[in-house]
Coordinates of C-alpha atoms in Angstrom, one line a residue:
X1 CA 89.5 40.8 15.6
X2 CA 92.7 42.1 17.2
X3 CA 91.5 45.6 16.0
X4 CA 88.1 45.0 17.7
X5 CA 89.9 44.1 21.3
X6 CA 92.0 46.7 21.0
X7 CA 89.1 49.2 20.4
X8 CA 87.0 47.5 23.6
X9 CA 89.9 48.3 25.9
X10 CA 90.5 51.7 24.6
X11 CA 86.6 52.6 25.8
X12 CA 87.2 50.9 29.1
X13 CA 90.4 52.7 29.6
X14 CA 88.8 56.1 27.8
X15 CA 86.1 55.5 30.4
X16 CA 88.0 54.5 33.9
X17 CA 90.2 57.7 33.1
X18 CA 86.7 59.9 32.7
X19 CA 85.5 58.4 36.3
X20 CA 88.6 59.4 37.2
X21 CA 88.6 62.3 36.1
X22 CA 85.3 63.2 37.1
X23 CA 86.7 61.6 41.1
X24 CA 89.6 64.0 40.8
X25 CA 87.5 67.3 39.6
X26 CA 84.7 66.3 42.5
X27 CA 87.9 66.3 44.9
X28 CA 88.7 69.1 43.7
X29 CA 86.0 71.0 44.1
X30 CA 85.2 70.3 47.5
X31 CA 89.2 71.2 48.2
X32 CA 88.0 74.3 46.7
X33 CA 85.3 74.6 48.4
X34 CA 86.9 73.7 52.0
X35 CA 89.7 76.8 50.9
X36 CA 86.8 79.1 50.6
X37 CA 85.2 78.6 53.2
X38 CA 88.8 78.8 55.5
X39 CA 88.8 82.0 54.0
X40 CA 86.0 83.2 55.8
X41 CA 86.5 84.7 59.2
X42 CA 85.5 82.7 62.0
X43 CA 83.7 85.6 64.0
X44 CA 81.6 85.6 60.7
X45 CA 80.8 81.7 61.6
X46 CA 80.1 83.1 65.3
X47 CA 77.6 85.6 64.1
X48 CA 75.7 82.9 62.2
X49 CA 75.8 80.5 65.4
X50 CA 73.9 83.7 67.4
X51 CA 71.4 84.2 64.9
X52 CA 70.3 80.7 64.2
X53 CA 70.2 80.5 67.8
X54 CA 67.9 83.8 68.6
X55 CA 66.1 83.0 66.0
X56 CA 65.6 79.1 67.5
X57 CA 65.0 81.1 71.0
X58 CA 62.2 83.2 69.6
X59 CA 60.3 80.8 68.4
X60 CA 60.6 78.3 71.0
X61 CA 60.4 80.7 73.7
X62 CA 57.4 82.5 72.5
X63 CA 58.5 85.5 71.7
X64 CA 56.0 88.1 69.9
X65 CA 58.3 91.4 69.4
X66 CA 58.0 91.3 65.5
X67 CA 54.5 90.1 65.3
X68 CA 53.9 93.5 67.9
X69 CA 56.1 95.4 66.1
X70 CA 53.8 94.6 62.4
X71 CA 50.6 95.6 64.2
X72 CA 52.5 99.0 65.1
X73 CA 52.2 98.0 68.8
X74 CA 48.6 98.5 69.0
X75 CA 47.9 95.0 70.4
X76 CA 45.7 92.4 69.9
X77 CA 41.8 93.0 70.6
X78 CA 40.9 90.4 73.5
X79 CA 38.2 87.2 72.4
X80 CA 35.3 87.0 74.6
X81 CA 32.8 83.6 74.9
X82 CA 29.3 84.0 76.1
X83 CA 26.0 82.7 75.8
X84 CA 24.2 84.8 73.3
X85 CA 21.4 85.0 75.6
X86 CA 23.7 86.1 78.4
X87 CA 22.1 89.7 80.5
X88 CA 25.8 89.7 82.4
X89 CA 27.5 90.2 78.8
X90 CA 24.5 92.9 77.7
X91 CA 24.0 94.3 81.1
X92 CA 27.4 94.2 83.3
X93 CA 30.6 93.0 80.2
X94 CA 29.4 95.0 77.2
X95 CA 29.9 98.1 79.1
X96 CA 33.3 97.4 80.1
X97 CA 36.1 99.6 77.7
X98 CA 39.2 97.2 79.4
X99 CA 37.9 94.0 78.0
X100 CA 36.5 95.3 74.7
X101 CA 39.8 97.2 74.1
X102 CA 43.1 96.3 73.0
X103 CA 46.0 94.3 75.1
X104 CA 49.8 95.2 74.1
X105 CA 52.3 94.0 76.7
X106 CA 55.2 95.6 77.2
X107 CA 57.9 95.9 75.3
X108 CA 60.5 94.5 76.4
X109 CA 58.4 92.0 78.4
X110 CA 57.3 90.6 75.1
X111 CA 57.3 87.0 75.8
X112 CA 55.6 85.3 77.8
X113 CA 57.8 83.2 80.3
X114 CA 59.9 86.4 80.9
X115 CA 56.6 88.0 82.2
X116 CA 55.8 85.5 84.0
X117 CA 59.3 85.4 85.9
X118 CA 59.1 89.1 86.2
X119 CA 55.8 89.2 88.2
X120 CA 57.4 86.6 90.5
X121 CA 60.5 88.1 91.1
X122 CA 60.0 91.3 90.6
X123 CA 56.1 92.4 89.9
X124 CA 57.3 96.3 90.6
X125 CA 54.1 96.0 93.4
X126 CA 52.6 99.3 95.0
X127 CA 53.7 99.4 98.8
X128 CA 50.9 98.3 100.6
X129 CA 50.5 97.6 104.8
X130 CA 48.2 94.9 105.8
X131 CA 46.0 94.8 108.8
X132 CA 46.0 91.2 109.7
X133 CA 43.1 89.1 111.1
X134 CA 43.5 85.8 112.4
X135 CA 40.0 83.5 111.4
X136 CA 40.1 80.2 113.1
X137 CA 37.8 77.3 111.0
X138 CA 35.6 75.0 112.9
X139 CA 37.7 71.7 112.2
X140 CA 40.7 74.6 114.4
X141 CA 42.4 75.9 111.3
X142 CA 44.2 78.9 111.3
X143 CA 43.4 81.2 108.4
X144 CA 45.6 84.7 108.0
X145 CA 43.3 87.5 106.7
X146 CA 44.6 90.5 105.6
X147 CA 42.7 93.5 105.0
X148 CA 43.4 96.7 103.2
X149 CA 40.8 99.4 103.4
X150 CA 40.4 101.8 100.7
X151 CA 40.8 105.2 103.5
X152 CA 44.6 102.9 103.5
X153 CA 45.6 104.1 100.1
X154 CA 43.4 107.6 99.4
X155 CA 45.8 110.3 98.2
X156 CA 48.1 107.3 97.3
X157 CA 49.4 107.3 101.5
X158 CA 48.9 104.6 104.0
X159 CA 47.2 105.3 107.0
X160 CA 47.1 103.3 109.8
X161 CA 44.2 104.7 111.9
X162 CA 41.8 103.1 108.8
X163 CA 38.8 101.1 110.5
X164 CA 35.7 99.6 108.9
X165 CA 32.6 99.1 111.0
X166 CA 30.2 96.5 111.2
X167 CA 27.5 98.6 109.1
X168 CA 30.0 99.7 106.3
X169 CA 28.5 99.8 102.9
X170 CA 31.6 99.9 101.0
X171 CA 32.0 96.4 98.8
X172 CA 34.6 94.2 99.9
X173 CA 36.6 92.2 97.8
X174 CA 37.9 88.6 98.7
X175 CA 41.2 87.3 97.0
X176 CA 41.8 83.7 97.1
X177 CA 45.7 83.5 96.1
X178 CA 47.0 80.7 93.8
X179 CA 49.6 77.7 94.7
X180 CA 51.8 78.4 97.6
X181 CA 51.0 82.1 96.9
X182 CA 49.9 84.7 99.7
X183 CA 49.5 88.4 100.5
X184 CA 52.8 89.6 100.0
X185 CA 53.3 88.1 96.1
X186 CA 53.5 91.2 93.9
X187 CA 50.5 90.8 91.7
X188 CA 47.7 90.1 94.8
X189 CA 49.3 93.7 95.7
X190 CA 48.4 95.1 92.5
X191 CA 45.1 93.9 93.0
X192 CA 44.8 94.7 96.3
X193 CA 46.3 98.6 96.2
X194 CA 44.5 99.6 92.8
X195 CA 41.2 97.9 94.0
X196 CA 40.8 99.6 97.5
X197 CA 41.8 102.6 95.4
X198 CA 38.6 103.0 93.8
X199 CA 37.3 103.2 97.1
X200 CA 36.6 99.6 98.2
X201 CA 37.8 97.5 101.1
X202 CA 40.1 94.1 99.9
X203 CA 40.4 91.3 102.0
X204 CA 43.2 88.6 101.3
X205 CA 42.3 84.9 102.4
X206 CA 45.7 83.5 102.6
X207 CA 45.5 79.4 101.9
X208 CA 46.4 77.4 105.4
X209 CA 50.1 77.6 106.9
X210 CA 50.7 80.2 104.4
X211 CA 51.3 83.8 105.3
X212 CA 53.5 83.7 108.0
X213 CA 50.8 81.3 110.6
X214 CA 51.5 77.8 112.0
X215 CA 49.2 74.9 110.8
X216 CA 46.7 74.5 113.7
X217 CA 44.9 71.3 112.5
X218 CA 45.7 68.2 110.1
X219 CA 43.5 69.2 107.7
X220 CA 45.6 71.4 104.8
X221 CA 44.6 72.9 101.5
X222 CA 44.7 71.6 98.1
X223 CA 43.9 72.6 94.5
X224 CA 40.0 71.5 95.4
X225 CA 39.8 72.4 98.7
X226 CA 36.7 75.1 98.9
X227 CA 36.0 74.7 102.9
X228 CA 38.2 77.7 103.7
X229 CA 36.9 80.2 101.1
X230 CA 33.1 78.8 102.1
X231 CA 33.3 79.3 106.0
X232 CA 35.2 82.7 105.3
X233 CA 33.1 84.2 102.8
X234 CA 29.7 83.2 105.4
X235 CA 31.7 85.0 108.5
X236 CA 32.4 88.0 106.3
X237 CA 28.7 87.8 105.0
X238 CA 27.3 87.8 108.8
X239 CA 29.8 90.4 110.3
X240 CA 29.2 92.9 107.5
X241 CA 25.4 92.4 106.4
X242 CA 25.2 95.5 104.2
X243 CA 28.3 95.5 102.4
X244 CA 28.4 93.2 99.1
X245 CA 30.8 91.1 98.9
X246 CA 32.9 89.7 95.4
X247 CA 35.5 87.4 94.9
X248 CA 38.8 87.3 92.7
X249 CA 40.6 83.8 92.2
X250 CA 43.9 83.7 91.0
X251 CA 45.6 80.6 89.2
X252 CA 44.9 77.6 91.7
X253 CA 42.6 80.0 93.6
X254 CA 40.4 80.3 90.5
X255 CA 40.2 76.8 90.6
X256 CA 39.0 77.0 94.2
X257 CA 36.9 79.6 93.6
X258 CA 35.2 78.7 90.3
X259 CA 35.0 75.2 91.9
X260 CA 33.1 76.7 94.7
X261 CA 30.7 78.2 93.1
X262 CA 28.9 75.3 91.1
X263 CA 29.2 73.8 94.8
X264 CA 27.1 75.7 96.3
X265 CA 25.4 77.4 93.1
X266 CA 22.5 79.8 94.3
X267 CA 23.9 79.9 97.8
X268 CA 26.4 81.6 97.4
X269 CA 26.6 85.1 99.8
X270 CA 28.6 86.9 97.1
X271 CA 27.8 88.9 94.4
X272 CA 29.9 88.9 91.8
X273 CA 33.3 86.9 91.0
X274 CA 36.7 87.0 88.6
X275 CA 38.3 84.3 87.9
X276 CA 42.3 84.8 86.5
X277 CA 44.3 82.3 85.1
X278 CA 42.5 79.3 86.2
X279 CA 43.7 75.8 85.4
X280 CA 40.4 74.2 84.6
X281 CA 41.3 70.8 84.1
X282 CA 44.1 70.0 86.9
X283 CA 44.1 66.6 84.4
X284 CA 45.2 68.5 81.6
X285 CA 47.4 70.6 83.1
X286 CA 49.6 67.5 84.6
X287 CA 50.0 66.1 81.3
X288 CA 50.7 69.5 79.6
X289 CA 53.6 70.3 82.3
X290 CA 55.7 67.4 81.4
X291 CA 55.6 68.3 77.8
X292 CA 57.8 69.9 77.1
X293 CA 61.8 71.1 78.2
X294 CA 60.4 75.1 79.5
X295 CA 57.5 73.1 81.1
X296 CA 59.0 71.2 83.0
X297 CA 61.1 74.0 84.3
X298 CA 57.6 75.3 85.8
X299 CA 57.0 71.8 87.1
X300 CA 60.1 71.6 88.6
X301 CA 60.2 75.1 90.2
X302 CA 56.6 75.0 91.6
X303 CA 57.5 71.8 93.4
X304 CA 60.3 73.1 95.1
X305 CA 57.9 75.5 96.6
X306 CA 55.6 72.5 97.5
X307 CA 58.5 71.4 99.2
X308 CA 59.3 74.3 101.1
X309 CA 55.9 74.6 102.1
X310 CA 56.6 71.1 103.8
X311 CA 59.4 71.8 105.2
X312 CA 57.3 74.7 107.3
X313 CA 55.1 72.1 108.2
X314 CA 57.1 69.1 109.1
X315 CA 56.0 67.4 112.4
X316 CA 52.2 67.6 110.4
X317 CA 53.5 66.1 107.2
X318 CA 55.5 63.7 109.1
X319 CA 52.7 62.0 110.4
X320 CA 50.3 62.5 107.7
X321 CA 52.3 61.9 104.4
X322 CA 55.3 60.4 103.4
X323 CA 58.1 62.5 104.1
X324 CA 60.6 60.8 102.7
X325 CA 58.9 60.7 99.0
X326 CA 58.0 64.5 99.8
X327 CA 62.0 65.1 100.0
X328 CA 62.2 63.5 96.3
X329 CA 59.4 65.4 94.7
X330 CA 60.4 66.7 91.9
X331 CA 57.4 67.6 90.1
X332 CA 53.5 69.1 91.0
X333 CA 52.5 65.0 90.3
X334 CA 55.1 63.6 93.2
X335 CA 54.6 65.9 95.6
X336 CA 50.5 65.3 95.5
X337 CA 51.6 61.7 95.1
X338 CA 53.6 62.0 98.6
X339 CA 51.6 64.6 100.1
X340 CA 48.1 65.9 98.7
X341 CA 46.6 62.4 98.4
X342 CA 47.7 60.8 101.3
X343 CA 46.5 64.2 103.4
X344 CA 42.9 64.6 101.3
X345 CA 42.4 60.9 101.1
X346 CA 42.5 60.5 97.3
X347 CA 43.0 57.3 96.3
X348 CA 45.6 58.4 93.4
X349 CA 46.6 61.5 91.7
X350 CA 44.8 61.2 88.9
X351 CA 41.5 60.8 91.1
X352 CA 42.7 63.9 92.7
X353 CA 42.8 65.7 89.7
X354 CA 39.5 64.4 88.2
X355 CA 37.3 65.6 91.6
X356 CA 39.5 68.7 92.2
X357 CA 39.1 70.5 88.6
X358 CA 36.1 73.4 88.6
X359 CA 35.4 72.7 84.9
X360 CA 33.2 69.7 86.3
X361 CA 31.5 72.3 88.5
X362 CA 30.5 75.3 85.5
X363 CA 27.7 74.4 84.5
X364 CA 26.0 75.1 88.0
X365 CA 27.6 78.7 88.9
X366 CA 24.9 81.2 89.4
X367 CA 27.1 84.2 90.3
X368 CA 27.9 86.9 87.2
X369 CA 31.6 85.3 87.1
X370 CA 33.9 86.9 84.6
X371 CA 37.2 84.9 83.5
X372 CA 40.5 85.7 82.1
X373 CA 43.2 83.9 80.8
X374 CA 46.2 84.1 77.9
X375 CA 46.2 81.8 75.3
X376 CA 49.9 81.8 76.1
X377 CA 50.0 81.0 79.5
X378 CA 52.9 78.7 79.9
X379 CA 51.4 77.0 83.0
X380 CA 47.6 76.4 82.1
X381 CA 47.0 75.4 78.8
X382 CA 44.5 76.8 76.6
X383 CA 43.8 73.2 76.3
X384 CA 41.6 73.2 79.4
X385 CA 39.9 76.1 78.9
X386 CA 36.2 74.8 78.5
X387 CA 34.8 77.1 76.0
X388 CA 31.6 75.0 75.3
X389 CA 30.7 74.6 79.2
X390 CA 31.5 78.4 79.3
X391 CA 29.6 79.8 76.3
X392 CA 26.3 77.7 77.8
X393 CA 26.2 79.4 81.3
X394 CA 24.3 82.6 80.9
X395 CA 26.3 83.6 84.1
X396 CA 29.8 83.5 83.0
X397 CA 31.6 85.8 80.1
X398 CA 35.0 84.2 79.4
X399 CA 37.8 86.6 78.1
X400 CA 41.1 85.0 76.1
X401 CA 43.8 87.5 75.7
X402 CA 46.4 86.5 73.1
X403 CA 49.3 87.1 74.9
X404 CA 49.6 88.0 79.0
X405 CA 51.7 84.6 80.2
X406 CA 50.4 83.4 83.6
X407 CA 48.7 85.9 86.1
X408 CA 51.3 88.8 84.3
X409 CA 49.6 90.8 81.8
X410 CA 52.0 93.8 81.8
X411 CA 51.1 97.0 80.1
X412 CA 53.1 100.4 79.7
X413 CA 56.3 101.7 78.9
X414 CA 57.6 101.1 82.7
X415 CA 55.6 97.5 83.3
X416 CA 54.0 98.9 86.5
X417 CA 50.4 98.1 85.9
X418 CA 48.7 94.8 85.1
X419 CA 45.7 94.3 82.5
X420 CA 43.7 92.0 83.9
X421 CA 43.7 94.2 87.5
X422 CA 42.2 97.1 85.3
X423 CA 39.9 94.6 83.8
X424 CA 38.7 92.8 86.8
X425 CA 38.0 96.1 88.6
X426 CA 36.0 97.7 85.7
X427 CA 34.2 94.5 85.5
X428 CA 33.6 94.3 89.2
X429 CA 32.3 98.4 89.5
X430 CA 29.9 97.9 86.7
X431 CA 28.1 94.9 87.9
X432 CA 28.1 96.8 91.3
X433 CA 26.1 99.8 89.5
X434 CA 23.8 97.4 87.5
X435 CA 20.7 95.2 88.7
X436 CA 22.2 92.2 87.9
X437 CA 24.5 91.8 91.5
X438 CA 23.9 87.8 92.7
X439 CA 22.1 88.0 95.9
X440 CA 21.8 84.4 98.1
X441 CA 18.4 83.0 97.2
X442 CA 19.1 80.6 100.7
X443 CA 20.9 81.1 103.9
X444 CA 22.0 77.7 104.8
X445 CA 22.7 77.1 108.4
X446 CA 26.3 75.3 108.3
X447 CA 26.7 74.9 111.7
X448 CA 30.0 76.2 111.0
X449 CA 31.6 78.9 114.2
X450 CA 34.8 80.2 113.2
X451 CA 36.6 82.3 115.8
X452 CA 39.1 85.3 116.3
X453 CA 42.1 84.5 118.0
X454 CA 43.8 87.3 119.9
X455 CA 47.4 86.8 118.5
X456 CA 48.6 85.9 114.8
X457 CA 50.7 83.0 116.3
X458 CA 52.0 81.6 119.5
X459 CA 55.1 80.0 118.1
X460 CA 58.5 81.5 117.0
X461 CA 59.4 82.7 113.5
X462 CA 61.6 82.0 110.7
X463 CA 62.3 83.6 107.8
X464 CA 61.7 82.1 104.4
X465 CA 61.3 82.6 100.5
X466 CA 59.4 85.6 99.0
X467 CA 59.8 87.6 102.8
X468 CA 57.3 85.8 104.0
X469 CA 57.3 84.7 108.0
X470 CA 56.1 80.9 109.2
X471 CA 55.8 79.6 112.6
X472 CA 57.9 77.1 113.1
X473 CA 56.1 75.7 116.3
X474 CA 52.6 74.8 116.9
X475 CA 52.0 75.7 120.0
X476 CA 48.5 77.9 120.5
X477 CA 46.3 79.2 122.8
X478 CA 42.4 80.1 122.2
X479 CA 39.6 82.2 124.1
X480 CA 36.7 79.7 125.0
X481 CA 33.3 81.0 124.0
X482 CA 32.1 80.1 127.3
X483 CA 34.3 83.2 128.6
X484 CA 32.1 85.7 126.7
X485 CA 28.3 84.2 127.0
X486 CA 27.1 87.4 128.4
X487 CA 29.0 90.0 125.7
X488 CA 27.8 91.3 122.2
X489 CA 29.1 91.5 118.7
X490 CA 31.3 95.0 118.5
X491 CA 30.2 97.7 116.1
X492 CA 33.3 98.6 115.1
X493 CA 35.2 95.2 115.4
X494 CA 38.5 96.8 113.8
X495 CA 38.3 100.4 115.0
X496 CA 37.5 99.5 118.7
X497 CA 39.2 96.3 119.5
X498 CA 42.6 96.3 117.5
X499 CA 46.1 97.1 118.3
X500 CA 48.9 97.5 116.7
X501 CA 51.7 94.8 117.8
X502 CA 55.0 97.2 118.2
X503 CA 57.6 96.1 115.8
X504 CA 55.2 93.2 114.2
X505 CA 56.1 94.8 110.7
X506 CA 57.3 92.4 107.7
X507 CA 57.4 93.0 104.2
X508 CA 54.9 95.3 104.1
X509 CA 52.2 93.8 106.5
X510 CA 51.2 95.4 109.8
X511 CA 49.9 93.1 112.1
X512 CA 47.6 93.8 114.5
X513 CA 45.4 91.7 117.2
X514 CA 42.2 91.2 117.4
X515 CA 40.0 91.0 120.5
X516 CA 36.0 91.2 119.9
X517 CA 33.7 90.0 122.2
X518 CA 31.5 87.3 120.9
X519 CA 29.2 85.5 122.5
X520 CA 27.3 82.1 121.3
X521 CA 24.0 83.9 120.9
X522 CA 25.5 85.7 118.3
X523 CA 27.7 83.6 116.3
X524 CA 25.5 81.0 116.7
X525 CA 22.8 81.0 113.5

């Protein structure tokens, strides 16, 4: 028996001394373990933190070098949606090399939030000089429209003794620029010096209080608002009859645009639209922009330009919105919280969105409408693209590039040319040369008499973001129609009747005066 105990406690002992054991070799192995790894240098360590982190920064940031550099930087081949049916794909797209062809972005532009900062602060724009014309709406709106005829650019020179006449043949493009955006943003430049380039004349409808003029009414834009583009386009459509007329929205003015058309579907004066990185579904959009840590960098930055845009316009937000709120914006949702829905009369945001987004309006454009956007835009989602609604409208061929980030789309070596402007214009000069040009199946009388105003602005100046110029007052003067009952329409409304205000340059722009003659039996339809 005694032998028996005594050979029990030798196992426990045999077996708290293995455990032991077993403890002391584990310690032992992470000492060991710890003294390797001290051994190491500790720029080795550093190394390691910087590729875990670039590698963390690639992903999460987009980036598309190595996926570039495995298709031996030949790009990606760009997706188009139509309607199989569709004679603007067979007839006017399916001749078109830019879209059909392949898209590589530059280099070392290959992500897409760096592209898209690029073409904002940078852009490496063509110089271009504007010839401004001031457009009053009927509700007294002041519109700045700047105008850059192609005889501006041939042989690559400005010139400023350029003039188009009333019977000018030459297509004119309209640009409707996106949020807070106007003339003097680098990529409407592109657009605007490589398009009158091929010989055409380009028109920029800068968005109320924008582009360096006073807000002359209460009524201001928005994301929906199509008034402006509709009473412009219908002036430019009665003061040039025989020169067709096309459209190009970009971002928020692709909204507007695209919006526009399945307003007024067949009536439409123009003959042909692009449509570039639209948002679609404003919805959408608002909840994608708050996703995620880069997005809500966007949201953040493109309120602080709604806010400076306030800030112009004080006095008329004062009264109309709530300042105070407008101050604290800080995102798209708070400002049109404070702001857009008190000024449009929306009863909330989200009702805002809902009326204001032009994929509710597709299905009734009747205008050959070509549209481009990146699948990785970081600002409109690919989620709101509406691809069904898109591939049902014999009218509209939607093009999805893979990469391009939002309204950038650089190509070359040097970054000093953008895709989609190539794209666009090929687009544009082939539906020109084919039979398939919209032409208005209605003239509608509006009612609607915009004027010319013979100065850009009676209030002073101050400079702001971007080099653009704003009024800081309001006052204004106007010529009354009753003044010129007797007088006519001039032929040549910019050669005759313009002049050059001395020392009126900024960033770029020339501006000039305007001082037709009209009289109510013409404007009057």
């Amino acid at each position: 028996m005694e032998s028996f105990i005594w050979a029990s406690g030798a196992r426990e002992n045999c077996s708290t001394a293995a455990v032991a054991a077993a403890a002391a070799s584990s310690l032992c192995g992470y000492g060991l373990l710890l003294n390797g790894l001290s051994l190491i240098p500790i720029w080795h360590y550093l190394l390691g933190l910087l590729i875990g982190s670039v590698g963390f920064l690639y992903n999460y940031l987009d980036f598309h070098l190595l996926e570039d550099l495995r298709s031996g930087f030949r790009g990606s081949t760009a997706e188009l949606t139509y309607n199989p049916g569709s004679e603007i794909y067979s007839g006017v797209a399916s001749k078109c090399r830019v879209i059909h062809g392949r898209y590589l972005t530059t280099l070392w532009l290959s992500c897409p939030h760096i592209q898209t900062i690029f073409l904002n602060f940078f852009g490496r724009p063509p110089s271009v000089s504007y010839k401004r014309q001031i457009f009053h709406a009927p509700d007294g709106g002041t519109i700045a429209l700047d105008w850059l005829m192609s005889s501006d650019v041939s042989g690559g020179a400005f010139r400023a003794e350029s003039s188009i006449s009333r019977g000018d043949t030459a297509p004119i493009v309209v640009v409707v620029p996106g949020l807070t955006s106007d003339s003097a943003l680098p990529y409407l430049k592109h657009l605007a010096f490589n398009t009158a380039k091929r010989g055409w004349n380009v028109v920029v409808s800068n968005h109320r209080g924008l582009g360096g003029v006073s807000v002359t009414s209460d009524v201001f834009y928005n994301a929906g608002w199509t008034e402006d583009i509709r009473v412009v386009l219908h002036y430019l459509h009665e003061e040039y009859p025989k020169a067709p007329l096309f459209t190009v929205g970009t971002s928020v003015g692709a909204n507007i645009l695209v919006k526009y058309l399945g307003e007024d579907g067949e009536n439409v004066p123009i003959a042909g639209a692009v449509a570039i990185g639209c948002p679609w579904d404003l919805l959408i959009i608002d909840r994608f922009i708050k996703r995620r840590l880069v997005q809500k960098i966007y949201d953040r930055a493109l309120s602080i330009g709604l806010r400076d845009f306030a800030q112009l316009h004080q006095p008329h937000f004062s009264r109309l919105a709530n300042w105070d709120g407008i101050k604290k914006s800080r995102s798209i949702r708070d400002f049109d919280s404070y702001a857009t829905c008190l000024v449009g009369k929306f009863e909330t945001v989200d009702t805002y969105y809902r009326k204001c987004s032009s994929s509710s309006y597709i299905g009734n454009v009747s205008v050959p409408l070509l549209c481009i956007s990146a699948l990785d835009d970081p600002v409109c989602t690919t989620e709101a693209i509406p691809w069904d609604e898109c591939r049902a409208n014999k009218n509209i061929v939607l093009v999805t590039t893979k990469h391009g980030g939002h309204m950038a789309f650089f190509e070359g070596l040097t970054a000093s040319s953008l895709w989609w402007v190539r794209a666009a214009n090929e687009f544009l000069h082939v539906l020109h040369s084919s039979p398939y040009m919209h032409v208005q199946k209605k003239i509608k009388n509006t009612g609607l008499h915009p004027t010319l105003d013979t100065s850009i602005d009676q209030g002073p100046y101050v400079n702001v973001a971007d080099g653009m110029v704003a009024a800081a007052g309001n006052e204004h003067t106007r010529d009354t129609l009753e003044e010129n009952e007797s007088s006519k329409l001039p032929e040549d409304l910019h050669k005759d009747n313009n002049e050059i205000v001395p020392d009126a340059e900024k960033d770029g722009m020339q501006i000039t005066e305007t001082k037709p003659d009209m009289s109510r039996e013409n404007i009057d339809h």
